[in-house]
Structure formats: C-alpha cells, structure tokens
Coordinates of C-alpha atoms in Angstrom, one line a residue:
X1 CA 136.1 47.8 70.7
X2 CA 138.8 47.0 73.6
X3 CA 139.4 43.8 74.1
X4 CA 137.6 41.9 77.5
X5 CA 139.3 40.0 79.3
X6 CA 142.5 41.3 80.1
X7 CA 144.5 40.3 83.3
X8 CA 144.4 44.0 84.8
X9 CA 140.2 43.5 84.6
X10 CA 140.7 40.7 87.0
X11 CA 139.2 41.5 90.7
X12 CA 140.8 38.5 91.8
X13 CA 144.4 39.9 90.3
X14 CA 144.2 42.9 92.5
X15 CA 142.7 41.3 95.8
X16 CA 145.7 39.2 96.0
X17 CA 148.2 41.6 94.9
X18 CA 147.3 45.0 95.7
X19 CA 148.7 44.3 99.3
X20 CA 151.8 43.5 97.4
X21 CA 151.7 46.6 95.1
X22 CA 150.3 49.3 97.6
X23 CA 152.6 48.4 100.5
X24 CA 152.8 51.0 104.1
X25 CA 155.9 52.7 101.4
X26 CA 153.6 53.4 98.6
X27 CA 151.2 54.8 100.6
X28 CA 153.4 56.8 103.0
X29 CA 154.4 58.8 99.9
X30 CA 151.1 59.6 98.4
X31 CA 150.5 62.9 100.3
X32 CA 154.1 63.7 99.0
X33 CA 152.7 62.7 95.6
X34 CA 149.7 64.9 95.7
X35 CA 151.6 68.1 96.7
X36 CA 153.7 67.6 94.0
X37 CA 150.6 67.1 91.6
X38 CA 149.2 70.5 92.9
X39 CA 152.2 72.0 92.5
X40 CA 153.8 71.2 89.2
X41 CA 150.1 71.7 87.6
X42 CA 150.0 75.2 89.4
X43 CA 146.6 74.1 90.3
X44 CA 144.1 76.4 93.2
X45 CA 142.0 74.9 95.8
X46 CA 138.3 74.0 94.0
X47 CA 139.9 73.1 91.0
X48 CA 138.6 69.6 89.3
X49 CA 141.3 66.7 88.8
X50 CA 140.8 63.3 86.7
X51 CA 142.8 60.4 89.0
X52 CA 143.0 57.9 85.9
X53 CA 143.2 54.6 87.5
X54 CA 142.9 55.5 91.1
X55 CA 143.2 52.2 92.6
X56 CA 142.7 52.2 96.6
X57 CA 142.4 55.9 96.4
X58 CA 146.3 56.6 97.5
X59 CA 146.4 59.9 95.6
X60 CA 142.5 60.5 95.0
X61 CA 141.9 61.2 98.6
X62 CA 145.2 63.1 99.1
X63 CA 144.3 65.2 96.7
X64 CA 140.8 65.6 97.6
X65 CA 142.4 66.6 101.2
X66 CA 144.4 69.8 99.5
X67 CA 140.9 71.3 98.8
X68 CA 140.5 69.7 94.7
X69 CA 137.6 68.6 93.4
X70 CA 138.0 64.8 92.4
X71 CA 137.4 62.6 90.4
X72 CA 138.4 58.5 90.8
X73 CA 138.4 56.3 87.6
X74 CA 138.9 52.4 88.2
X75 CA 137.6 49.0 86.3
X76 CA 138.1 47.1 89.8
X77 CA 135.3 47.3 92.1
X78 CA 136.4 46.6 95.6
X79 CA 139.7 49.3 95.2
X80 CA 136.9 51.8 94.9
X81 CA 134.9 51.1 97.4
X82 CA 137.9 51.0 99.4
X83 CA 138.7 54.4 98.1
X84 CA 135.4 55.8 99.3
X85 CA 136.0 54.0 102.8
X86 CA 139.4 55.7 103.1
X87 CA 137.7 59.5 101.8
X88 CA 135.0 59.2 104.8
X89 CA 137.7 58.1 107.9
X90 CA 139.5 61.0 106.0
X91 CA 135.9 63.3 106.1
X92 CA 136.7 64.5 102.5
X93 CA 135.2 63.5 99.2
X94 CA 135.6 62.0 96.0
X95 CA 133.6 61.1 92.9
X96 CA 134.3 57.6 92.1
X97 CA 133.2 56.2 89.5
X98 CA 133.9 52.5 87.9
X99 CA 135.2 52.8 83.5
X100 CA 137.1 51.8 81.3
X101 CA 139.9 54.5 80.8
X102 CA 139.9 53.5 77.1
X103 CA 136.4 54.6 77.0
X104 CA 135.8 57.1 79.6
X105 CA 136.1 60.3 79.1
X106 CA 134.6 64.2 79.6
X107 CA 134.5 66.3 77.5
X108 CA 136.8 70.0 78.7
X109 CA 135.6 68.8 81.6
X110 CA 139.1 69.1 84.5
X111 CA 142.0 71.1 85.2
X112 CA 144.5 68.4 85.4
X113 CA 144.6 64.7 85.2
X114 CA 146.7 62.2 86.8
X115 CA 148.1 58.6 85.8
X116 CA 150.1 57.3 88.5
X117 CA 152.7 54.8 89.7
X118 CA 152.8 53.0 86.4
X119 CA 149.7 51.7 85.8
X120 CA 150.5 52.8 81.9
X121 CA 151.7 50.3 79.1
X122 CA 149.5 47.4 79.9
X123 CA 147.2 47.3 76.9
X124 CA 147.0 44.7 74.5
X125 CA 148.2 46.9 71.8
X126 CA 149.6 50.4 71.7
X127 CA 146.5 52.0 70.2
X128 CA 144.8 50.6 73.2
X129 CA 147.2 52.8 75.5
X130 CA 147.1 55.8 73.4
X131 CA 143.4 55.5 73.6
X132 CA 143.6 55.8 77.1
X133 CA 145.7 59.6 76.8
X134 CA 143.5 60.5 74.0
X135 CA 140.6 60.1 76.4
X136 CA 142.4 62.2 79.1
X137 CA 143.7 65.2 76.5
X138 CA 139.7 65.4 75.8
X139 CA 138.7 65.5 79.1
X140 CA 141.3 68.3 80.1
X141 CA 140.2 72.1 79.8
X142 CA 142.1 74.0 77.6
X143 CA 145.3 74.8 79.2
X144 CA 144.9 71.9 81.4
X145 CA 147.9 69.6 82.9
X146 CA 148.0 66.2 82.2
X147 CA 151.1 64.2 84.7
X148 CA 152.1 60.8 83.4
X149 CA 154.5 58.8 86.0
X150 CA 155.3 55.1 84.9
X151 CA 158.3 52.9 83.7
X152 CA 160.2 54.1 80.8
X153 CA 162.5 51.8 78.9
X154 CA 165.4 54.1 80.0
X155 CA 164.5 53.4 83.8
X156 CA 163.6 49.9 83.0
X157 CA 167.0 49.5 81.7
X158 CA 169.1 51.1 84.5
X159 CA 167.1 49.6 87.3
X160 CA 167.0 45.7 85.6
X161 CA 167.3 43.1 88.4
X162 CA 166.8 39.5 86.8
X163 CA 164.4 39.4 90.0
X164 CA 164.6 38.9 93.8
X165 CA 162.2 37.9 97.0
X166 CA 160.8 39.2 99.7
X167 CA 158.7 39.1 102.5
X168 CA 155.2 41.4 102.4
X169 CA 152.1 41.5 103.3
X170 CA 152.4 38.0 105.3
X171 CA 153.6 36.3 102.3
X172 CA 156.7 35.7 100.8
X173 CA 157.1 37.4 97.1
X174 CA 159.3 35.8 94.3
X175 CA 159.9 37.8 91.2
X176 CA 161.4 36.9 87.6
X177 CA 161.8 39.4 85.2
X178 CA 162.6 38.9 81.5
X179 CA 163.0 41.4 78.3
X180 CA 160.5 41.4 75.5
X181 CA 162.3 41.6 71.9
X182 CA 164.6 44.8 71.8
X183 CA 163.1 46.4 74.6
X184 CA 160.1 46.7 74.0
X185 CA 158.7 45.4 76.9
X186 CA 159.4 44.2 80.4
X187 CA 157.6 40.5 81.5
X188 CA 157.2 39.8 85.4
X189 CA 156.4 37.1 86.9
X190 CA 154.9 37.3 90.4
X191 CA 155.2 34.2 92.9
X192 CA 153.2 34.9 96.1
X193 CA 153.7 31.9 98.8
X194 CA 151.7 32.3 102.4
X195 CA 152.1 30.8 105.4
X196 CA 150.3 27.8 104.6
X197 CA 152.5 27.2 101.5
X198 CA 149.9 28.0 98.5
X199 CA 151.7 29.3 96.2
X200 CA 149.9 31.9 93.6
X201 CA 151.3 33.1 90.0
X202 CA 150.6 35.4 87.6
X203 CA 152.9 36.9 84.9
X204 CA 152.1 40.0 82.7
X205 CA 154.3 42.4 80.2
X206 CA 154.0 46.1 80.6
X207 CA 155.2 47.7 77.1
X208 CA 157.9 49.8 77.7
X209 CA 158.2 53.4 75.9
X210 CA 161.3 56.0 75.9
X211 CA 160.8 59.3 77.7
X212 CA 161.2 61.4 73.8
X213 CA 159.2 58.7 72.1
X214 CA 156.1 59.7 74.8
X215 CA 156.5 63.1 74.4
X216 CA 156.5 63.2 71.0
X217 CA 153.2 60.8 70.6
X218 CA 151.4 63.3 72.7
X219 CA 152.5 66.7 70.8
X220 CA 151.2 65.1 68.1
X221 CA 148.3 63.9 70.1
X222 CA 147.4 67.9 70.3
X223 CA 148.9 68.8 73.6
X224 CA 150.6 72.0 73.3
X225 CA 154.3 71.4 75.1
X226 CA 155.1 68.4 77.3
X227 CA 158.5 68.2 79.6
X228 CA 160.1 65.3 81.0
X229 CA 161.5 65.4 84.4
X230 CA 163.4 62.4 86.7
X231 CA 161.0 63.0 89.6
X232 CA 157.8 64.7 91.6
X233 CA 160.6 67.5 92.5
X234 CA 161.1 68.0 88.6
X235 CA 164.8 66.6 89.0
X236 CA 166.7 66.0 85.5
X237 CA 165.7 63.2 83.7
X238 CA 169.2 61.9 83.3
X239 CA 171.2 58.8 84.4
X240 CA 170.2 59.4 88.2
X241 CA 166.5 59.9 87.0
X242 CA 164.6 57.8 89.7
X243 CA 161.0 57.3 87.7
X244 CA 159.7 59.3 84.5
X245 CA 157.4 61.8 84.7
X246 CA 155.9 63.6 81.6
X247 CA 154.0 66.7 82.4
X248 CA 152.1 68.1 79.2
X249 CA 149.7 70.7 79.1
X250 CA 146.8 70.8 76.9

C-alpha cells in the first residue's frame, strides 16, 4: 500500500503555494505546451489523453481546447475544481477525476498520457514513482505516447543556484536549495513571507534521476522505444538542454 500522509497530499501545501508554482509565466506557456503534446504524440482531434497530475488544469483544458478527449487526475481537491471552473469560462470539457496516480489507472484505455512540469520524483521511495509510470504504460493503448517533463539530475546540476528570493503572488518567496548524497536528490526549502510579515515554510526533496537511467527503467517497463529530447520543440538534450522530456511510446 502507498504510504498516507505525504506532504504533496496536503490541500493546505498547494493553497498556499500553487500561486507560487503556477505563476501568469507558467500558465502563459500551457497552450504552447499542449501543441507540442499534440504534436510530438502525432495525436487527431477526438483522441483520449491521461493528464497525470493535472493540477489547476493548465494543460488539461488546453488540450481539451485542440479538440482531445481528456482526462484530469489529481489527489488535491480544490485544483480540480478549479480545473472544471477554468474548462466552463473556456466552454470545453474535461473529465476530472480525484486518485492516487500510484493507484489509478485504465486499462488500454488512451492515446497518450501526460506528466508535466515536474510533478515526478516525489515519492517516498522509487517503487512508489515507478508505480506511478507503471500505471500510465497500462492505461495507454497499444502504440500509445506517454511524455514525461520533469527535473533530471543533469538539469538539476547545470541550473544549481544555492537559492534566491523574489517577489510573487503578493508575497515575498525565499528559497534554499541543498544536494541529497551524490545526487540523488535535490531538497528545497520554500520561505513564503506576506505583507503582514507571517512567514510560512515547508521543505521537500524531489529524487533526481538521469535522462538514460529513465529511459532505460521504462524499456524495461515494456514500452517499446523512448527518446529524450531538451525541449517541447524536441531540441538536443545536450548541455543547452533547457528541461528533460522523455517521449516513449507503448
């Protein structure tokens, strides 16, 4: 059984710092996002999609808005129902439905599945986060695309700030970041301060993974190829790689 009680299960977590996460810039480039997604998984208007951890609905109801049938899965509550709010101002909709992604899953069930803007590596162990793929290579039709974007230990490592602050959201943001044993994972610490002065913390480790290590857990997962690219625009993933995103197909 998954363990309960994890920080990204938190409602309260995400209330207070999904303003912070899914600033006007993050969701400014989601309908870039979702072209990409349609594109790299050569996918046709009507065809179904898996958003795994859709959060506010960024790329669910972008997608949803290039003619896909989709499908929203999220632990936290108020991000989906603002998800639904943002599909109906948007007149397009979306199945949304509240799991666990190391549970969920459909059998053959869509054409491609998403897990975006790292929201991977979180787990409390690495069979946890496998689960989670596991789940989504079941739920893909054969010949279906699965597109993994998150922090790889080769980004984490180029991009390493010890931390910095800014202002966002009405509040100013302190970060500290740290290296878990040989990089193996990144910790962040998040300081929010508002206007009033009360301050808010909270500090979590995301477990880092290299780009050939990924790919080579999910051939052996049973997908039948998987690429690694830099970028939605399938750049090189070399020293100017911006992100990591694996593409496999089932």
């Amino acid at each position: 059984m998954p363990e309960t009680g994890q920080w990204f299960e938190s409602e309260d977590f995400w209330l207070n710092y999904g303003p912070i996460m899914f600033d006007e810039e993050r969701w400014a480039e989601a309908k870039g996002v979702a072209e990409a997604v349609y594109s790299i998984a050569s996918l046709k208007k009507g065809a179904s999609v898996l958003d795994a951890g859709c959060g506010p609905g960024r790329i669910s109801v972008e997608l949803s808005m290039l003619g896909l049938d989709v499908t929203g899965v999220d632990m936290i509550q108020p991000y989906l129902d603002a998800a639904r709010e943002t599909a109906l101002d948007e007149e397009t909709d979306i199945e949304l439905i509240k799991a666990d992604l190391r549970t969920f899953c459909r059998p053959e069930q869509y054409d491609a599945a998403v897990n975006l803007f790292t929201s991977f590596g979180y787990c409390a162990t690495q069979e946890e986060d496998l689960k989670i793929v596991e789940n989504i290579l079941r739920s893909l039709k054969p010949g279906g695309t699965f597109i993994l974007e998150c922090v790889s230990r080769e980004t984490a490592i180029r991009y390493y700030t010890d931390g910095e602050w800014f202002e966002r959201a009405g509040k100013t943001v302190l970060t500290d970041f740290s290296v878990v044993g040989a990089w193996e994972g990144l910790r962040s610490r998040w300081i929010l301060i508002d206007k009033d002065g009360k301050r808010m913390e909270h500090e979590f480790v995301q477990r880092l993974y290299s780009a050939p290590e990924l790919r080579d857990r999910l051939l052996r997962m049973g997908f039948s190829k998987a690429e690694i690219y830099g970028g939605f625009e399938r750049q090189p993933y070399d020293q100017n790689a911006r992100t990591m995103v694996l593409v496999a197909v089932k």
